[in-house]
Amino acid sequence: GDSVTQMEGPVTLSEEAFLTINCTYTATGYPSLFWYVQYPGEGLQLLLKATKADDKGSNKGFEATYRKETTSFHLEKGSVQVSDSAVYFCALSATNAGNNRKLIWGLGTSLAVNP
Amino acid sequence: GEEVAQTPKHLVRGEGQKAKLYCAPIKGHSYVFWYQQVLKNEFKFLISFQNENVFDETGMPKERFSAKCLPNSPCSLEIQATKLEDSAVYFCASSQTSDRKSSPLHFGNGTRLTVT
């Protein structure tokens, strides 16, 4: 079945460091890919998305490129801030028949950014 | 409204008691999803609705869990006879219908259920 694998955390960085959180997936067909972020004590927010191969999603300085050849959607940011401390979830939207829009989730990667 | 509203924010129940959680999706969104976050990071899909119709309930523990989305009312998730392992944060999400493949889910802030 469809699945998402994220790098395990926690990830601890200093402010202004470069961030990469790896995400790979297995899926039949052509899923859409998402990164969600969960700040402490809050619900999930969509960070960025990509709907087809080679698409690049970007938001708030974060980027991820949909790589079909490597089945990856790694999240990157050139210079992290303390306010980026959160849990990041990679997810895919299954494209099976019918209207089922269940998201398949990675287990999340906790990021802590120190000043 | 413009955001998914979940109530209550916190809910404490003794083992065996009933718990009922509510979710008001964003106005105009036809799909509603419930997720359970037991461990800090792990999300488990429970059930989805298209309007008032159950769409996918493969994640629901059917013996004690039930859910409804009725017209002109918030959606609800009910747990009869709660158990300790039901302690979790329950998230509701909604999405539009126009673009099924890539329309993102909008999440509420969750209801933290503690079963003692």
Coordinates of C-alpha atoms in Angstrom, one line a residue:
Chain A
G1 CA 0.0 0.0 0.0
D2 CA 0.9 3.7 -0.1
S3 CA 3.3 4.9 2.5
V4 CA 5.4 7.8 3.6
T5 CA 8.8 7.6 5.3
Q6 CA 10.4 10.6 7.1
M7 CA 13.7 11.0 8.7
E8 CA 13.5 10.4 12.5
G9 CA 14.0 13.3 14.8
P10 CA 14.5 15.2 16.8
V11 CA 16.5 17.6 14.7
T12 CA 18.3 20.3 16.6
L13 CA 19.8 23.3 14.8
S14 CA 21.2 26.7 15.6
E15 CA 19.5 29.7 14.2
E16 CA 20.4 30.5 10.6
A17 CA 21.5 26.9 9.9
F18 CA 20.4 25.0 6.8
L19 CA 17.6 22.5 7.2
T20 CA 16.8 19.3 5.3
I21 CA 14.1 16.9 6.4
N22 CA 14.0 13.9 4.2
C23 CA 10.8 12.4 3.0
T24 CA 10.3 9.4 0.6
Y25 CA 7.1 7.8 -0.5
T26 CA 5.7 4.7 -2.1
A27 CA 2.5 5.0 -4.1
T28 CA 0.7 3.7 -7.1
G29 CA -0.2 6.3 -9.7
Y30 CA 0.6 10.0 -9.2
P31 CA -0.1 11.2 -5.7
S32 CA -0.1 14.8 -4.5
L33 CA 2.5 15.5 -1.8
F34 CA 2.3 17.8 1.2
W35 CA 4.3 19.2 4.1
Y36 CA 2.3 20.1 7.2
V37 CA 3.6 21.8 10.2
Q38 CA 2.4 21.6 13.8
Y39 CA 3.6 24.3 16.1
P40 CA 3.5 23.6 19.9
G41 CA 0.0 23.3 21.2
E42 CA -1.6 24.0 17.8
G43 CA -3.2 22.0 15.1
L44 CA -1.7 21.2 11.7
Q45 CA -1.2 23.8 9.1
L46 CA -0.4 23.2 5.4
L47 CA 3.1 24.4 4.7
L48 CA 3.4 23.6 1.0
K49 CA 2.3 21.2 -1.6
A50 CA 3.2 19.8 -5.0
T51 CA 0.8 18.0 -7.3
K52 CA 3.0 16.6 -10.1
A53 CA 6.5 15.6 -10.8
D54 CA 9.1 18.3 -10.8
D55 CA 6.7 20.8 -9.1
K56 CA 8.3 22.8 -6.4
G57 CA 6.2 23.9 -3.4
S58 CA 7.4 26.9 -1.4
N59 CA 6.2 28.9 1.5
K60 CA 7.8 31.0 4.4
G61 CA 11.3 30.2 3.0
F62 CA 10.7 26.4 2.9
E63 CA 10.9 24.5 -0.3
A64 CA 10.3 20.9 -1.5
T65 CA 10.5 19.5 -5.0
Y66 CA 8.4 16.5 -6.1
R67 CA 11.0 14.0 -7.5
K68 CA 9.3 11.1 -9.1
E69 CA 12.6 9.4 -10.1
T70 CA 13.7 9.2 -6.5
T71 CA 10.1 9.2 -5.0
S72 CA 11.2 12.0 -2.7
F73 CA 9.8 15.3 -1.4
H74 CA 12.6 16.6 0.9
L75 CA 11.9 19.8 2.9
E76 CA 14.6 22.4 2.9
K77 CA 15.1 25.9 4.3
G78 CA 18.3 27.9 3.9
S79 CA 18.2 29.7 7.2
V80 CA 16.0 28.5 10.1
Q81 CA 14.7 30.7 12.8
V82 CA 13.7 29.9 16.4
S83 CA 10.1 30.3 15.3
D84 CA 10.4 27.4 13.0
S85 CA 10.6 25.0 15.9
A86 CA 7.7 22.6 15.3
V87 CA 6.9 19.1 14.2
Y88 CA 6.9 18.7 10.4
F89 CA 4.8 16.0 8.7
C90 CA 5.2 14.8 5.1
A91 CA 2.0 13.4 3.6
L92 CA 0.6 12.1 0.3
S93 CA -2.9 12.2 -1.1
A94 CA -3.8 8.8 -2.4
T95 CA -5.1 8.8 -6.0
N96 CA -7.1 5.6 -5.8
A97 CA -10.4 5.3 -7.4
G98 CA -13.4 7.1 -6.1
N99 CA -13.4 10.1 -3.9
N100 CA -11.3 8.8 -1.0
R101 CA -9.1 11.7 0.0
K102 CA -7.5 10.0 2.9
L103 CA -4.0 11.4 3.5
I104 CA -1.1 9.0 4.2
W105 CA 1.1 10.5 6.8
G106 CA 4.7 10.2 7.8
L107 CA 5.5 10.0 11.5
G108 CA 6.6 13.5 11.8
T109 CA 10.0 15.1 12.5
S110 CA 10.5 17.4 15.5
L111 CA 12.7 20.4 14.8
A112 CA 14.2 22.5 17.6
V113 CA 16.0 25.7 16.7
N114 CA 18.3 27.2 19.3
P115 CA 19.1 30.9 19.3
Chain B
G1 CA -16.5 30.2 9.3
E2 CA -13.0 30.6 7.9
E3 CA -11.4 28.0 10.1
V4 CA -12.2 24.6 11.4
A5 CA -13.6 24.9 14.9
Q6 CA -13.2 22.0 17.3
T7 CA -14.8 21.9 20.8
P8 CA -14.1 21.3 23.5
K9 CA -10.4 22.1 23.6
H10 CA -9.8 19.7 26.5
L11 CA -12.0 16.8 27.7
V12 CA -11.4 14.6 30.8
R13 CA -13.4 11.4 31.2
G14 CA -13.2 8.5 33.6
E15 CA -12.7 5.1 32.1
G16 CA -16.1 3.8 30.9
Q17 CA -17.7 7.2 30.5
K18 CA -18.8 8.6 27.2
A19 CA -16.9 11.3 25.3
K20 CA -18.3 13.5 22.5
L21 CA -16.2 15.8 20.4
Y22 CA -17.4 18.4 17.9
C23 CA -16.1 19.9 14.7
A24 CA -17.5 22.7 12.6
P25 CA -15.8 22.6 9.2
I26 CA -15.1 25.6 7.1
K27 CA -18.2 26.9 5.4
G28 CA -18.5 25.5 1.9
H29 CA -16.2 22.5 2.6
S30 CA -17.9 19.2 1.8
Y31 CA -15.3 16.8 3.2
V32 CA -14.6 16.2 6.8
F33 CA -11.9 14.0 8.3
W34 CA -11.2 12.8 11.8
Y35 CA -7.6 11.9 12.9
Q36 CA -6.3 10.6 16.2
Q37 CA -2.9 11.6 17.4
V38 CA -1.9 9.2 20.2
L39 CA 1.8 9.5 20.4
K40 CA 3.4 12.9 20.0
N41 CA 3.9 12.6 16.2
E42 CA 1.8 9.7 14.9
F43 CA -1.6 10.4 13.2
K44 CA -4.1 7.7 12.7
F45 CA -7.0 8.2 10.2
L46 CA -10.4 7.4 11.7
I47 CA -13.2 8.4 9.3
S48 CA -14.1 10.7 6.5
F49 CA -17.4 12.2 5.4
Q50 CA -18.7 13.8 2.2
N51 CA -21.4 16.1 3.5
E52 CA -23.5 13.9 5.8
N53 CA -22.4 10.6 4.2
V54 CA -19.7 8.4 5.6
F55 CA -17.0 8.1 3.0
D56 CA -14.3 6.0 4.5
E57 CA -14.5 4.5 8.0
T58 CA -11.7 2.0 7.7
G59 CA -9.9 3.5 10.7
M60 CA -12.8 3.5 13.1
P61 CA -12.8 1.1 16.1
K62 CA -16.5 0.3 15.4
E63 CA -17.3 -1.2 18.8
R64 CA -17.1 2.0 20.7
F65 CA -16.6 4.8 18.2
S66 CA -19.2 6.5 16.1
A67 CA -19.4 9.7 14.1
K68 CA -21.9 11.9 12.4
C69 CA -22.1 14.9 10.1
L70 CA -25.7 16.2 10.0
P71 CA -26.9 19.1 8.0
N72 CA -26.8 22.5 9.8
S73 CA -25.0 20.9 12.8
P74 CA -21.4 20.5 13.8
C75 CA -19.9 17.1 13.0
S76 CA -19.4 14.9 16.0
L77 CA -17.2 12.0 17.1
E78 CA -18.5 10.0 20.0
I79 CA -16.7 7.4 22.1
Q80 CA -18.9 5.1 24.2
A81 CA -17.3 3.6 27.3
T82 CA -13.9 5.2 26.9
K83 CA -10.7 3.3 27.6
L84 CA -7.3 4.5 28.8
E85 CA -5.8 4.0 25.3
D86 CA -8.4 6.4 23.9
S87 CA -6.4 9.3 25.5
A88 CA -5.2 11.3 22.5
V89 CA -5.6 14.5 20.6
Y90 CA -8.4 14.2 18.1
F91 CA -8.1 16.4 15.0
C92 CA -10.8 17.3 12.6
A93 CA -10.0 18.6 9.1
S94 CA -12.1 19.8 6.2
S95 CA -11.5 20.4 2.5
Q96 CA -13.3 21.6 -0.6
T97 CA -14.7 19.4 -3.3
S98 CA -13.5 21.3 -6.4
D99 CA -10.1 19.7 -6.6
R100 CA -10.1 16.3 -5.0
K101 CA -6.6 15.4 -5.8
S102 CA -4.7 18.4 -4.4
S103 CA -7.2 20.4 -2.3
P104 CA -5.5 20.7 1.0
L105 CA -6.9 19.7 4.3
H106 CA -7.6 22.5 6.8
F107 CA -7.2 21.3 10.4
G108 CA -8.7 22.4 13.6
N109 CA -6.7 22.8 16.7
G110 CA -7.7 19.5 18.1
T111 CA -9.5 18.2 21.2
R112 CA -7.3 16.7 23.9
L113 CA -9.1 13.8 25.5
T114 CA -7.7 12.4 28.7
V115 CA -9.2 9.2 30.0
T116 CA -8.4 8.6 33.7

